[in-house]
Tab-separated table of C-alpha atoms and ligand atoms in Angstrom:
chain	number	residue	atom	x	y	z
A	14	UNK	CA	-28.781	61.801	-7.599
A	15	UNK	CA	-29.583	58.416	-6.150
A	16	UNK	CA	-28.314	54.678	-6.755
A	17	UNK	CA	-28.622	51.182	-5.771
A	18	UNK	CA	-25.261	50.526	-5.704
A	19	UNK	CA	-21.948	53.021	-5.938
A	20	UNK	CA	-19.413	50.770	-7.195
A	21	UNK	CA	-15.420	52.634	-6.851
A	22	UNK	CA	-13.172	51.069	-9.533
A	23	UNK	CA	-13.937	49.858	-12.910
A	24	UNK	CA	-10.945	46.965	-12.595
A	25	UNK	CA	-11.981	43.354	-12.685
A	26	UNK	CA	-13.558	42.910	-9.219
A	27	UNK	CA	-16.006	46.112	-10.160
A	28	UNK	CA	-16.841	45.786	-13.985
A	29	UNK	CA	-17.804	41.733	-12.597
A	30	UNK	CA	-19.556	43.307	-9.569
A	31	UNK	CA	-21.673	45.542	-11.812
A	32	UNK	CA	-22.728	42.840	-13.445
A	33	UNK	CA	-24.275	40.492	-11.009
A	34	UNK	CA	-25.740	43.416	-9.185
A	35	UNK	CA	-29.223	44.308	-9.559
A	36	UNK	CA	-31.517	47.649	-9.678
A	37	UNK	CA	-29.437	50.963	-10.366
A	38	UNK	CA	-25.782	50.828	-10.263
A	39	UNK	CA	-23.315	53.271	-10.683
A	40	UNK	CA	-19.300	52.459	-11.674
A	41	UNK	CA	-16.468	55.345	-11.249
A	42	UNK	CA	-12.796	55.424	-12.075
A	43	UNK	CA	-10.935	57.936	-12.052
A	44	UNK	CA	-8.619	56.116	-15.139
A	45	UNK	CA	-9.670	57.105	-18.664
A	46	UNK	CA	-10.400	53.344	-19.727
A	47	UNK	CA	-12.070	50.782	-17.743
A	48	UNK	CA	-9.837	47.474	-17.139
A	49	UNK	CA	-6.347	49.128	-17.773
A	50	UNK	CA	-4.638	45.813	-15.772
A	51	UNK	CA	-6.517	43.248	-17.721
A	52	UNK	CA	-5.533	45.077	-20.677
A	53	UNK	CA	-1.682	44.971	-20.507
A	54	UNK	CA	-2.306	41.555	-18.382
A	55	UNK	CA	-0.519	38.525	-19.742
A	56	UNK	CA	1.456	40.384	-22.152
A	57	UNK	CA	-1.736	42.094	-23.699
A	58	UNK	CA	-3.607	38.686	-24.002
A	59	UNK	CA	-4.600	38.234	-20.281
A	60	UNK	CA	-3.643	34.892	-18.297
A	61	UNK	CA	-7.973	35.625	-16.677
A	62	UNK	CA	-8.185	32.433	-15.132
A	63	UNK	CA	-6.194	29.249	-13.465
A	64	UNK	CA	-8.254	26.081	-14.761
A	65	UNK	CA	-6.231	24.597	-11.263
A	66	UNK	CA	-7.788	26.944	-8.578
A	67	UNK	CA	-7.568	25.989	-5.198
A	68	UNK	CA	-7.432	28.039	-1.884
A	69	UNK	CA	-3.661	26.798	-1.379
A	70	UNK	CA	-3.094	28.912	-4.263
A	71	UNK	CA	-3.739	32.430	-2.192
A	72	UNK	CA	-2.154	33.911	0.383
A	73	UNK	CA	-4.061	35.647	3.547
A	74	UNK	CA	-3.871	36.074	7.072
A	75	UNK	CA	-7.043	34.232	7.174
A	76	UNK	CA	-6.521	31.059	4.095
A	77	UNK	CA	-9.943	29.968	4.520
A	78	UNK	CA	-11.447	33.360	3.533
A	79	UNK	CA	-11.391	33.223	-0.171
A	80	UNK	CA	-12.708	29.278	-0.304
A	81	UNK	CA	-16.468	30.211	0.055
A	82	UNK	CA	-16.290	33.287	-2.817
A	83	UNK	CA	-13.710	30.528	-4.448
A	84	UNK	CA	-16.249	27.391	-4.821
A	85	UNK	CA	-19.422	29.451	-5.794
A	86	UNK	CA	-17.997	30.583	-8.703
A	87	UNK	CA	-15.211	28.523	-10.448
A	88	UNK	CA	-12.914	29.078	-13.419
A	89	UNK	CA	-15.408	27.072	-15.414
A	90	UNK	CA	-17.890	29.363	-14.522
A	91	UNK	CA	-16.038	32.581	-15.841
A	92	UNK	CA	-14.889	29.674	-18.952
A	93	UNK	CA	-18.343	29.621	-19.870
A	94	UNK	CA	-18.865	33.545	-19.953
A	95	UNK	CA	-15.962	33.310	-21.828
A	96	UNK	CA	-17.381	31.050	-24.294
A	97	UNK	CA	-20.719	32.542	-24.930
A	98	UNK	CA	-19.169	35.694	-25.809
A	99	UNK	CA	-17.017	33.893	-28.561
A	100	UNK	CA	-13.574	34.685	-27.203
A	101	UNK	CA	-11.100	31.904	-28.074
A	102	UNK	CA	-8.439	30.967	-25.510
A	103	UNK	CA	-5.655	28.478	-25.010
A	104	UNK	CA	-3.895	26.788	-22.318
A	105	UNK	CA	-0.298	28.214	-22.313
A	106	UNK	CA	1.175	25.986	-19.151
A	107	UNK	CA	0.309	24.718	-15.483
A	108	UNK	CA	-3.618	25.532	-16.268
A	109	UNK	CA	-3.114	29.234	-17.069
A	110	UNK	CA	-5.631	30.006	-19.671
A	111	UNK	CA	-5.262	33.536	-21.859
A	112	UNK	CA	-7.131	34.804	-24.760
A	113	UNK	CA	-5.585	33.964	-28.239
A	114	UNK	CA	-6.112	37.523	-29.560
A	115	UNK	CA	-6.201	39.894	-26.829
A	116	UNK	CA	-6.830	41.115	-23.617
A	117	UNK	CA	-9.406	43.213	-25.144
A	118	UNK	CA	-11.773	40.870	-25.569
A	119	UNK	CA	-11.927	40.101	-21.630
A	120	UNK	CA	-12.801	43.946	-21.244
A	121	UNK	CA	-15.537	44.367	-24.451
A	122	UNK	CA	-17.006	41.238	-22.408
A	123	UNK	CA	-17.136	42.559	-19.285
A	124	UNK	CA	-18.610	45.872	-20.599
A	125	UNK	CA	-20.812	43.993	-22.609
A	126	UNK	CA	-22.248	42.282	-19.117
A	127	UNK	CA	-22.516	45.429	-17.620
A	128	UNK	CA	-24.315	47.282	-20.123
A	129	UNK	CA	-27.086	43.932	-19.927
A	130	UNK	CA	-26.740	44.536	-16.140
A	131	UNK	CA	-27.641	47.977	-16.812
A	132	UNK	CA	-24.810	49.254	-14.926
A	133	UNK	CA	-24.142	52.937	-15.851
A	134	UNK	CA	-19.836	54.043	-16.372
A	135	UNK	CA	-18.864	57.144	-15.447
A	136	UNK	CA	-14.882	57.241	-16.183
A	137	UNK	CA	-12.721	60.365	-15.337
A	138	UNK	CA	-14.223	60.782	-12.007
A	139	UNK	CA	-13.198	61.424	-8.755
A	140	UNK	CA	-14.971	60.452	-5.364
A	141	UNK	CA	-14.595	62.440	-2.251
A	142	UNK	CA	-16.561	63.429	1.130
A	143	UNK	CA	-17.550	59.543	1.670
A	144	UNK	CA	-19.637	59.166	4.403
A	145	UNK	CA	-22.364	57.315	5.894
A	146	UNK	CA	-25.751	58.983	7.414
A	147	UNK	CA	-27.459	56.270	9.590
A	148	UNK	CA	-29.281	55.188	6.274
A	149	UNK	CA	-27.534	55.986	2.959
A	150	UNK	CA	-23.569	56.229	1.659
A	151	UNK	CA	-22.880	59.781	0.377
A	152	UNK	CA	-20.141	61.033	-2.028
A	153	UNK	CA	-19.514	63.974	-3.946
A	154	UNK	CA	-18.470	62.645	-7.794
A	155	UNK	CA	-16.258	64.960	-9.929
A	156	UNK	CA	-16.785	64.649	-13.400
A	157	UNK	CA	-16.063	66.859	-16.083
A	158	UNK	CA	-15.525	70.333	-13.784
A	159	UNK	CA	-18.956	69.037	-12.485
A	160	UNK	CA	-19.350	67.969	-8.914
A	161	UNK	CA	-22.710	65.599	-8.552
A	162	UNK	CA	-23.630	64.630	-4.701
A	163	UNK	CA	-24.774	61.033	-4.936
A	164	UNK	CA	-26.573	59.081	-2.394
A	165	UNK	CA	-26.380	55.221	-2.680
A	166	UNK	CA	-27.564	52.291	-0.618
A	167	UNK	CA	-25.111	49.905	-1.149
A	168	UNK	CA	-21.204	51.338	-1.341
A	169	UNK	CA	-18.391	48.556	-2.953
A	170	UNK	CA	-14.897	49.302	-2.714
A	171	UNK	CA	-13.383	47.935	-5.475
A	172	UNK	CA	-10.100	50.376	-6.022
A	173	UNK	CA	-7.492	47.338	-5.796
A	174	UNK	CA	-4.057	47.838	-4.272
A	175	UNK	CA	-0.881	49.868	-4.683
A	176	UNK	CA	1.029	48.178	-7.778
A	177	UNK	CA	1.768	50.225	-10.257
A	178	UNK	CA	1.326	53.709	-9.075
A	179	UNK	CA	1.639	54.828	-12.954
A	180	UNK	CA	-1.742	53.229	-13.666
A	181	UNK	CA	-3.280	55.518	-10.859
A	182	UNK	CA	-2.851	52.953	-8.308
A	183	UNK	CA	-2.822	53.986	-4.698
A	184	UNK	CA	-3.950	53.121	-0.983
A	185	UNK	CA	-7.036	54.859	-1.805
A	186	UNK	CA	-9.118	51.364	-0.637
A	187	UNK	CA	-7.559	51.359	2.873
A	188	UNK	CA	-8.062	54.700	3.898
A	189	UNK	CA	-11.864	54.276	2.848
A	190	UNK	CA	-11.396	51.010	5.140
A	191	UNK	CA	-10.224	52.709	8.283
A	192	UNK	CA	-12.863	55.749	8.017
A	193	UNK	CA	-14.936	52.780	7.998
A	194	UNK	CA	-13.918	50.887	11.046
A	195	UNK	CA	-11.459	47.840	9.162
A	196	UNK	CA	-8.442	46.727	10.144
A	197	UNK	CA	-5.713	46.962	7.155
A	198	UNK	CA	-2.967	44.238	7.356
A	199	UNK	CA	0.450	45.057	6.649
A	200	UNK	CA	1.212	45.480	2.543
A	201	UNK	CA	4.028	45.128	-0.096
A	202	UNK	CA	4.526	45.071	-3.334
A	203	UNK	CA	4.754	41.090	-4.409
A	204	UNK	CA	4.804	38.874	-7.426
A	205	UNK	CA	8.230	41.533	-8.263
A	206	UNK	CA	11.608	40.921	-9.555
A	207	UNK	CA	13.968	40.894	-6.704
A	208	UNK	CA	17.053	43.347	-7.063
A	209	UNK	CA	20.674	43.170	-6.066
A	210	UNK	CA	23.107	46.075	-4.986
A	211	UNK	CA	25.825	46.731	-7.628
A	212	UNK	CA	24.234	44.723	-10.765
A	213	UNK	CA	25.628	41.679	-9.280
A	214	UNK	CA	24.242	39.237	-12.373
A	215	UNK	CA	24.978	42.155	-14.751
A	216	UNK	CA	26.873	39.981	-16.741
A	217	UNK	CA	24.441	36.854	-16.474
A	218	UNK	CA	21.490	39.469	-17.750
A	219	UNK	CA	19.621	37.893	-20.003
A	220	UNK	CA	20.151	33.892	-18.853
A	221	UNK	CA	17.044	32.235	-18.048
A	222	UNK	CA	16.925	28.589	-16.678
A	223	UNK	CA	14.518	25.694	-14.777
A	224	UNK	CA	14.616	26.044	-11.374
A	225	UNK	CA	12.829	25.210	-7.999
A	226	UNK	CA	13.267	28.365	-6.222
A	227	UNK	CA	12.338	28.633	-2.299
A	228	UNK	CA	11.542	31.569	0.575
A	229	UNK	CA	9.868	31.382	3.446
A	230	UNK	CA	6.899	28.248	2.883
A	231	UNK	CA	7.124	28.957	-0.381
A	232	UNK	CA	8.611	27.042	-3.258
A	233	UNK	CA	8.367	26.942	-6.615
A	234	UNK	CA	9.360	24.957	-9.785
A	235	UNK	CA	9.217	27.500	-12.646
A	236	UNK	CA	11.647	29.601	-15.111
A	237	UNK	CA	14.417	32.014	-13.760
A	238	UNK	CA	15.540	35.146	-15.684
A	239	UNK	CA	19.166	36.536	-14.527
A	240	UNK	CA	18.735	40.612	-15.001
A	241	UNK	CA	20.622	44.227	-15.180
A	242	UNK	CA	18.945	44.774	-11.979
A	243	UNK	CA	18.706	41.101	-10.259
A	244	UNK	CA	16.449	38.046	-10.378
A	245	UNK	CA	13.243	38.010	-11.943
A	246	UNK	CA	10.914	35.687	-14.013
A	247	UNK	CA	8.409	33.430	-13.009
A	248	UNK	CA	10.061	31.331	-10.297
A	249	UNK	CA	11.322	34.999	-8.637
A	250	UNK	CA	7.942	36.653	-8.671
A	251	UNK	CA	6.170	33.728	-7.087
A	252	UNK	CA	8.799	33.382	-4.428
A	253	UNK	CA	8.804	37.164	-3.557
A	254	UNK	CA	5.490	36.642	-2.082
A	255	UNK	CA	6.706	34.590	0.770
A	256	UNK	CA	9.787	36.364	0.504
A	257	UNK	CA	10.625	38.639	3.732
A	258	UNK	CA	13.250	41.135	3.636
A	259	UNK	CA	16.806	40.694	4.899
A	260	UNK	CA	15.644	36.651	4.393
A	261	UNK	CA	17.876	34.585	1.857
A	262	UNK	CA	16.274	32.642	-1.185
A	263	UNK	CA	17.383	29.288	-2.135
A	264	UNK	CA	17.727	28.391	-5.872
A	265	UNK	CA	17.758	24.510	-7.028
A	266	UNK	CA	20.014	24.660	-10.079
A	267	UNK	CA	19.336	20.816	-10.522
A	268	UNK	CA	15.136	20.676	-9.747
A	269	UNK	CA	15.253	17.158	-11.477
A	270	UNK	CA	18.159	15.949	-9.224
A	271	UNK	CA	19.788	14.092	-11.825
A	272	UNK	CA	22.654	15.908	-11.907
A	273	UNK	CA	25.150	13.977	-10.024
A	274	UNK	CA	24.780	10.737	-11.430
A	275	UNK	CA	24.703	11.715	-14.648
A	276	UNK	CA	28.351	13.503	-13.945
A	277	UNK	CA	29.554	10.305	-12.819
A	278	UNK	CA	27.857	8.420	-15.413
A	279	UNK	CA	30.125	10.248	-18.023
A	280	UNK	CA	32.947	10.203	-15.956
A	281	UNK	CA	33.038	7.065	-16.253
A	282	UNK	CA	32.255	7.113	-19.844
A	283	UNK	CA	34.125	10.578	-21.321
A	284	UNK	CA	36.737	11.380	-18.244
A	285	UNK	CA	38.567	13.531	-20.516
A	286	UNK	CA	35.889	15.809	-21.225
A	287	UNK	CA	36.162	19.467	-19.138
A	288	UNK	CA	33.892	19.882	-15.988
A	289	UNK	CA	32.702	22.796	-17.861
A	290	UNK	CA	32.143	21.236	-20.916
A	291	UNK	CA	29.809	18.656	-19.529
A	292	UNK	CA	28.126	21.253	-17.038
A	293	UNK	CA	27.179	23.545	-20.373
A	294	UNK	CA	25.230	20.321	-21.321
A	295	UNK	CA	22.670	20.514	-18.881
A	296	UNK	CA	23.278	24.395	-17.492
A	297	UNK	CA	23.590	27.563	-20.330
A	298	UNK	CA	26.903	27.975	-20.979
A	299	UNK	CA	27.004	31.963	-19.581
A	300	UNK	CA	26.396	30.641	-16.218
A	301	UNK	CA	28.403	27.549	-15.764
A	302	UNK	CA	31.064	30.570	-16.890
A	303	UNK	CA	30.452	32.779	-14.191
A	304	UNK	CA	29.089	30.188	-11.458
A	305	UNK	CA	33.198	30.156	-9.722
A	306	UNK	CA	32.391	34.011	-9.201
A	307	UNK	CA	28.883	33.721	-8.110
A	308	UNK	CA	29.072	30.264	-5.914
A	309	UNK	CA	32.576	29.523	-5.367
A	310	UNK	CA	31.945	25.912	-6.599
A	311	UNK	CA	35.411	25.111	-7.911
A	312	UNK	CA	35.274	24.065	-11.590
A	313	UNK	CA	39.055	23.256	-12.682
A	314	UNK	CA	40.058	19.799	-14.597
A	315	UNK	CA	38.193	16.803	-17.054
A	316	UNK	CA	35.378	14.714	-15.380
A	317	UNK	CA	38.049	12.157	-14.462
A	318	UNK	CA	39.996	14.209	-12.008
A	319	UNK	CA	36.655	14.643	-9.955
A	320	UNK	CA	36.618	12.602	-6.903
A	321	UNK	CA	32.855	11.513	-5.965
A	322	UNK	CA	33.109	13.410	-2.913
A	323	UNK	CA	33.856	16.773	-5.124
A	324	UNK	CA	31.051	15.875	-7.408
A	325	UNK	CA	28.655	15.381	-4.867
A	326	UNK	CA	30.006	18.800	-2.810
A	327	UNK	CA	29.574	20.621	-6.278
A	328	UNK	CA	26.125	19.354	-7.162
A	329	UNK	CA	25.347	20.136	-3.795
A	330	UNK	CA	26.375	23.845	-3.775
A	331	UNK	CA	24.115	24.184	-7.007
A	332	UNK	CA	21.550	22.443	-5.643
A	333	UNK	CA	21.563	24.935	-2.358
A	334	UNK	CA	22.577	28.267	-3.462
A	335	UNK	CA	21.740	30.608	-1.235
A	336	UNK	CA	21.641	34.430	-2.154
A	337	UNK	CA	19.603	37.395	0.190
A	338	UNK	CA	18.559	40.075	-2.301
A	339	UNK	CA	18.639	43.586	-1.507
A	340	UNK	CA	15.189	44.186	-1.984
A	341	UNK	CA	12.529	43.955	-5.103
A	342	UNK	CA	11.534	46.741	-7.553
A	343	UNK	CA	8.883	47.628	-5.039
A	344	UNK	CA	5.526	48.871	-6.825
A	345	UNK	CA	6.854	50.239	-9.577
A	346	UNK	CA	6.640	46.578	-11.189
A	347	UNK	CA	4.670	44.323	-8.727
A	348	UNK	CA	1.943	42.593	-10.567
A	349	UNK	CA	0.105	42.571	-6.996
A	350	UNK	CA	-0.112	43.634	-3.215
A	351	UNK	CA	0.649	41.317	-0.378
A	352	UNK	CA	-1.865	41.848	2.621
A	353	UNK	CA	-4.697	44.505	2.639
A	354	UNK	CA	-7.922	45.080	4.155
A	355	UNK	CA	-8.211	42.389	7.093
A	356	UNK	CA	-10.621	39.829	5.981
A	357	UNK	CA	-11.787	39.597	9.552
A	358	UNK	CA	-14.179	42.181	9.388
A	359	UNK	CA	-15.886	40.849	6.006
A	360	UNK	CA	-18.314	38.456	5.489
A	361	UNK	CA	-16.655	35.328	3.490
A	362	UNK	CA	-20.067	34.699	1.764
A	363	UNK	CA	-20.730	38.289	0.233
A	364	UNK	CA	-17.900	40.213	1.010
A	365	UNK	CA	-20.070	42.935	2.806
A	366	UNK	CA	-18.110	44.145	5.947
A	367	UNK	CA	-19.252	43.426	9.116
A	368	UNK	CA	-18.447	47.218	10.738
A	369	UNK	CA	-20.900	48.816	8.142
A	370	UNK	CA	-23.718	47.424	6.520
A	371	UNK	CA	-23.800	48.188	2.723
A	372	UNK	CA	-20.316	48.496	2.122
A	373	UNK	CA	-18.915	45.472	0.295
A	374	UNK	CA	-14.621	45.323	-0.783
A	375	UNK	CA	-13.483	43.117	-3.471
A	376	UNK	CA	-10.895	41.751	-5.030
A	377	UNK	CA	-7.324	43.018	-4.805
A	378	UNK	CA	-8.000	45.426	-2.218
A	379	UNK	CA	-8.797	42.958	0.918
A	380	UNK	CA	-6.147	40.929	2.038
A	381	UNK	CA	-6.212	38.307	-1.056
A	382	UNK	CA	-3.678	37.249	-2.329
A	383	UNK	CA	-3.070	34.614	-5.479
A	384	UNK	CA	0.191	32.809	-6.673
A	385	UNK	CA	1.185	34.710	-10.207
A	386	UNK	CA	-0.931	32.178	-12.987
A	387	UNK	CA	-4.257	33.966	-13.114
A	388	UNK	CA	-5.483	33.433	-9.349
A	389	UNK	CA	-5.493	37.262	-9.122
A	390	UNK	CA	-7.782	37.452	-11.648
A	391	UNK	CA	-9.791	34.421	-10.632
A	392	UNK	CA	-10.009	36.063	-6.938
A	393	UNK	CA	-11.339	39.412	-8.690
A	394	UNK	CA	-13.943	37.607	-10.591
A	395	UNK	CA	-15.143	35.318	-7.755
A	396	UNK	CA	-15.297	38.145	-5.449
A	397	UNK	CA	-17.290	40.248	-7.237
A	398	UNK	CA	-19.958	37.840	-7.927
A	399	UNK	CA	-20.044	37.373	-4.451
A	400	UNK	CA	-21.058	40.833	-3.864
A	401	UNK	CA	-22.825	41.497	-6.963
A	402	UNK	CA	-25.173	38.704	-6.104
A	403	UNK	CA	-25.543	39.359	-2.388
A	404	UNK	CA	-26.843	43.069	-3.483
A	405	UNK	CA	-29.023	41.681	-5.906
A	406	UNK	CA	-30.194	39.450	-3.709
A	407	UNK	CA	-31.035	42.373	-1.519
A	408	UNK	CA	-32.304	44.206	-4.007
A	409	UNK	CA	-34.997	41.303	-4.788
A	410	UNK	CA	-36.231	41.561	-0.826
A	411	UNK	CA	-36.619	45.360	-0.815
A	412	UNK	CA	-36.516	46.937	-4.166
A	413	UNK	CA	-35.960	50.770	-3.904
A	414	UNK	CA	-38.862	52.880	-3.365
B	14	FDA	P1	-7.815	46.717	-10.429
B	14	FDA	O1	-6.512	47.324	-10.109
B	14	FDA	O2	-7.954	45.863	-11.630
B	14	FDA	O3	-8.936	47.854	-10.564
B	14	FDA	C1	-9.022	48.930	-9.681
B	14	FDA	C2	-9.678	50.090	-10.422
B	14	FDA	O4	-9.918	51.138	-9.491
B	14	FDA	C3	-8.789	50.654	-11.512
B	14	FDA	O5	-9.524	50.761	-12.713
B	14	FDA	C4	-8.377	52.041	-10.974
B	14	FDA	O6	-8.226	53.014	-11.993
B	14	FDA	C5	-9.546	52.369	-10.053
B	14	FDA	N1	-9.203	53.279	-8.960
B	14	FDA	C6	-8.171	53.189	-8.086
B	14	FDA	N2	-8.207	54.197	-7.207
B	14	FDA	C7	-9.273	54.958	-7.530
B	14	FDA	C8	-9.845	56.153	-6.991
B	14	FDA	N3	-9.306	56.764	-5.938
B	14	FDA	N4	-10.953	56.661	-7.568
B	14	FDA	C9	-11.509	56.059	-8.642
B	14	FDA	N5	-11.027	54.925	-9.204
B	14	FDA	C10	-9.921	54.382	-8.643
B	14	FDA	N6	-3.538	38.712	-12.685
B	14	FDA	C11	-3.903	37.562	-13.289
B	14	FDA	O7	-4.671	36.797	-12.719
B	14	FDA	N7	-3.422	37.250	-14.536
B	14	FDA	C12	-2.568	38.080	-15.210
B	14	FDA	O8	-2.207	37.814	-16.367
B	14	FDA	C13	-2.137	39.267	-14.565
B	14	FDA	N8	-1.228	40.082	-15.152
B	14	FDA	C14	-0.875	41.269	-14.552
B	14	FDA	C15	0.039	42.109	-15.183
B	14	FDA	C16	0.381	43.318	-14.602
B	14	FDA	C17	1.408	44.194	-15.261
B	14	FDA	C18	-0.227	43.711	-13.377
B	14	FDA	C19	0.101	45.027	-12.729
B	14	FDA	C20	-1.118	42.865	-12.739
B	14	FDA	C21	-1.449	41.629	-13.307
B	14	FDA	N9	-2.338	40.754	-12.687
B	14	FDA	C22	-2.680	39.577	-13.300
B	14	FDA	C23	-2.989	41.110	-11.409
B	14	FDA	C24	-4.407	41.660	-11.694
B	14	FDA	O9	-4.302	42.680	-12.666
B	14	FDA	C25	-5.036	42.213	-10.426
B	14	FDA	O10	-4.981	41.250	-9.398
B	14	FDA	C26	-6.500	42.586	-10.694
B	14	FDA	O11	-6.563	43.565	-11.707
B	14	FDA	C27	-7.177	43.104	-9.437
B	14	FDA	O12	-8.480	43.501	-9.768
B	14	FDA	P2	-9.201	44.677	-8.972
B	14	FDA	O13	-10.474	44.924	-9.714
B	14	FDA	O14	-9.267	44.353	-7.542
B	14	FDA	O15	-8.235	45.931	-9.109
C-alpha cells in the first residue's frame, strides 16, 4: 500500500496535520478513539486555545522556535474554525477559551476537517520496522491481526510525549527521533502537582488561596490548592515547569502586598481584636490555624500588642515562604512534557527535520513547551498546520505519480 503522507498519532498536532495536508494521507493510533487528551482536556470542555498567545508563553531550549509556526496561524485562526463549525465557547479567565458543552465538539471538528481533507483513520494500529530506503518511509501497520507494509513519501511524527502513560503515552516519538539522526533534550513530567514526604499539608488538604508562586524564572499569580499529597492547582503546575529538583519554591501569601498596612491600619483602629482573627479576614481560616506549624511566624496576642517591626517580620515571612518539595507526581498526572526532540534539527517554518527529508514532528513531541492555559493546545494546532501545509505545498509541485 502506498501514501502521501503517514501521519503517527491521531492527537491534536496529527488530526490538524491531516487536515492541511494534501493528496493521500494516512492517520494511525494505536488508542481506540482519536483525541483522547482533548477529550478529558479542561475538565471535559477543553481550554483549545489562549486568545493571549505569545512566544514568552513556551518554554524551549531554543524560545524563538515556535514564533514562526506561532504567527502563521493564530488563536483567531483556530477561533474561526471554531466558529464555522458552530461550537460555542466562552472565556473562563486570563484569555483561556473552552467549549461551553464539551470537549467533543473540538474532536467531531477536527474529524470533520479530516474527512474534507480526505485523510483516511486507521485506529487500533500499531507501527513498527520504520525505515527509510533512499526514496520512500516504510512501516509495517498492525491492524486487526493484519499486518499491511506501507510505503509513504512524507512520514510525521506526531505521537506527543510521556504524560499519562495510562492513555498509551510513551517515548515512542524520541526513539523514532534518534533512529532518525535528532538530538532529544532532556524530559520531565511538568505542569504536575508537586508532592511532599509525610503528607506534610495533610491537614491543610483541601485549602485553596491567591498566590504569586515562584521557581526558577518563573512566576506566577494564580490559585493554590493545599493537598493529601502536597501542592497543586494552577499556580503549582505552572511553576513546576521551571521548577528543578532539590530547588525551593517561593509562595507570596500577600500577591497584592497590602497586607501590612492594612494590619496596622486596624491596629490602630480594633487593637483588641486577635492576630488571628484579623489574619482569617484576608487568609482562610484553616491556614492562618496551622501557619505557626508550617512557617514558624509567631501568631500570639490582639493587633495592639504587635510592634511594627513584628508586623512587618510576619508579613514578611508570608510574603517569602520558602518550601523545597520532594518531588511532583511525575507522569502519572503531568498535563505535559518538559523538553523533547531538539528543535535544532527542524525547520521552524514547516517543522520537517533537517537530518531526513520527509519526516516532519509536531506538537508535543519536539521540545515545545506552553505555560498551562491552552498554549499546549495552541502549539499542537499551529504546528500541524505548519506541516500540513508545507506537504501540501509539496504535494502541489510534484503530485504523486
Ligand atoms: P497527543 O498526546 O494529543 O496525541 C498523541 C497521539 O499519538 C495519541 O492519540 C496517542 O494515542 C498516539 N500515540 C502515541 N504513541 C503511539 C504509538 N506508538 N503508535 C500509535 N499511536 C501512538 N492543553 C491545553 O492547551 N489545554 C488544556 O485544557 C489541556 N488539558 C489537558 C489535560 C490533561 C489531563 C492532559 C494530560 C493534557 C492537557 N493538555 C491541555 C495538554 C494537551 O493535551 C497536549 O499538549 C496535546 O494533546 C499535545 O498534542 P499532540 O497531538 O502533540 O499529542
Amino acid at each position: 500500500m502506498h501514501v502521501d503522507t503517514l501521519i503517527l498519532g491521531a492527537g491534536a498536532a496529527g488530526m490538524m496535520c491531516a487536515a492541511h495536508a494534501a493528496g493521500r494521507t494516512l492517520v494511525i493510533d494505536h488508542a481506540r478513539a482519536p483525541g483522547e487528551k482533548i477529550r478529558i482536556s479542561g475538565g471535559g470542555r477543553c481550554n483549545f486555545t489562549n486568545m493571549y498567545t505569545e512566544p514568552e508563553n513556551f518554554l524551549s531550549a531554543n524560545p524563538h522556535f515556535c514564533k514562526s509556526a506561532l504567527g502563521r496561524y493564530t488563536p483567531w485562526d483556530f477561533i474561526a474554525l471554531v466558529d464555522a463549525h458552530g461550537i460555542k465557547w466562552h472565556e473562563k479567565t486570563l484569555g483561556q477559551l473552552f467549549c461551553d458543552t464539551s470537549a467533543k465538539e473540538i474532536i467531531t471538528m477536527l474529524r470533520a476537517e479530516m474527512t474534507r481533507a480526505g485523510a483516511e483513520l486507521w485506529l487500533q494500529t500499531q507501527v513498527a520496522n520504520l525505515s527509510h530506503d533512499g526514496s520512500h518511509f516504510r512501516a509495517a501497520l498492525t491492524r486487526e491481526g493484519k499486518t499491511h507494509d506501507i510505503t509513504a513519501r512524507h512520514l510525521v511524527l506526531a505521537t506527543g510525549g510521556k504524560s499519562i502513560p495510562k492513555m498509551g503515552a510513551t517515548g515512542f516519538a524520541y526513539d523514532v527521533a534518534r533512529q532518525f539522526g535528532m538530538d532529544v533534550t532532556e524530559t520531565r513530567a511538568a505542569l504536575v502537582p508537586f508532592t511532599f514526604p509525610e503528607g506534610r499539608f495533610a491537614d491543610l488538604s483541601g485549602t485553596a488561596l491567591p498566590v504569586r508562586a515562584s521557581a526558577g524564572d518563573g512566576q506566577f499569580d494564580e490559585a493554590m490548592l493545599f493537598t493529601h499529597r502536597g501542592l497543586s492547582g494552577p499556580a503549582m503546575l505552572q511553576i513546576s515547569s521551571y521548577w528543578q529538583e532539590g530547588a525551593p519554591i517561593t509562595l507570596d501569601l500577600d500577591p497584592g502586598g497590602r497586607l501590612l498596612d492594612t494590619l496596622r491600619q486596624q491596629r490602630a483602629q480594633s487593637g483588641r481584636r486577635a492576630l488571628k482573627t484579623e489574619l482569617g479576614r484576608h487568609l482562610p481560616a484553616r491556614l492562618v490555624a496551622a501557619l505557626a506549624d508550617h512557617t514558624g511566624c509567631v501568631l500570639t496576642g490582639n493587633l495592639a500588642d504587635q510592634s511594627d517591626a513584628a508586623l512587618a517580620e510576619l508579613c514578611d515571612r508570608l510574603r517569602h515562604w520558602q518550601l523545597t518539595p520532594g518531588g511532583t507526581e511525575g507522569y502519572r498526572t503531568a498535563e505535559v512534557t518538559l523538553g523533547g526532540i531538539d528543535t535544532g534539527g527542524v525547520s521552524s517554518k514547516t517543522m520537517e527535520a533537517r537530518s531526513q527529508p520527509g519526516l516532519y514532528v509536531i506538537g508535543e513531541a519536539l521540545d515545545v513547551t506552553g505555560w498551562l492555559g491552552g498554549y499546549n493546545f495552541q502549539w499542537a494546532w499551529a504546528s500541524g498546520v505548519a506541516a500540513g501545509r508545507a506537504i501540501a505545498q509539496r504535494q502541489q509541485q510534484a503530485p504523486l505519480a
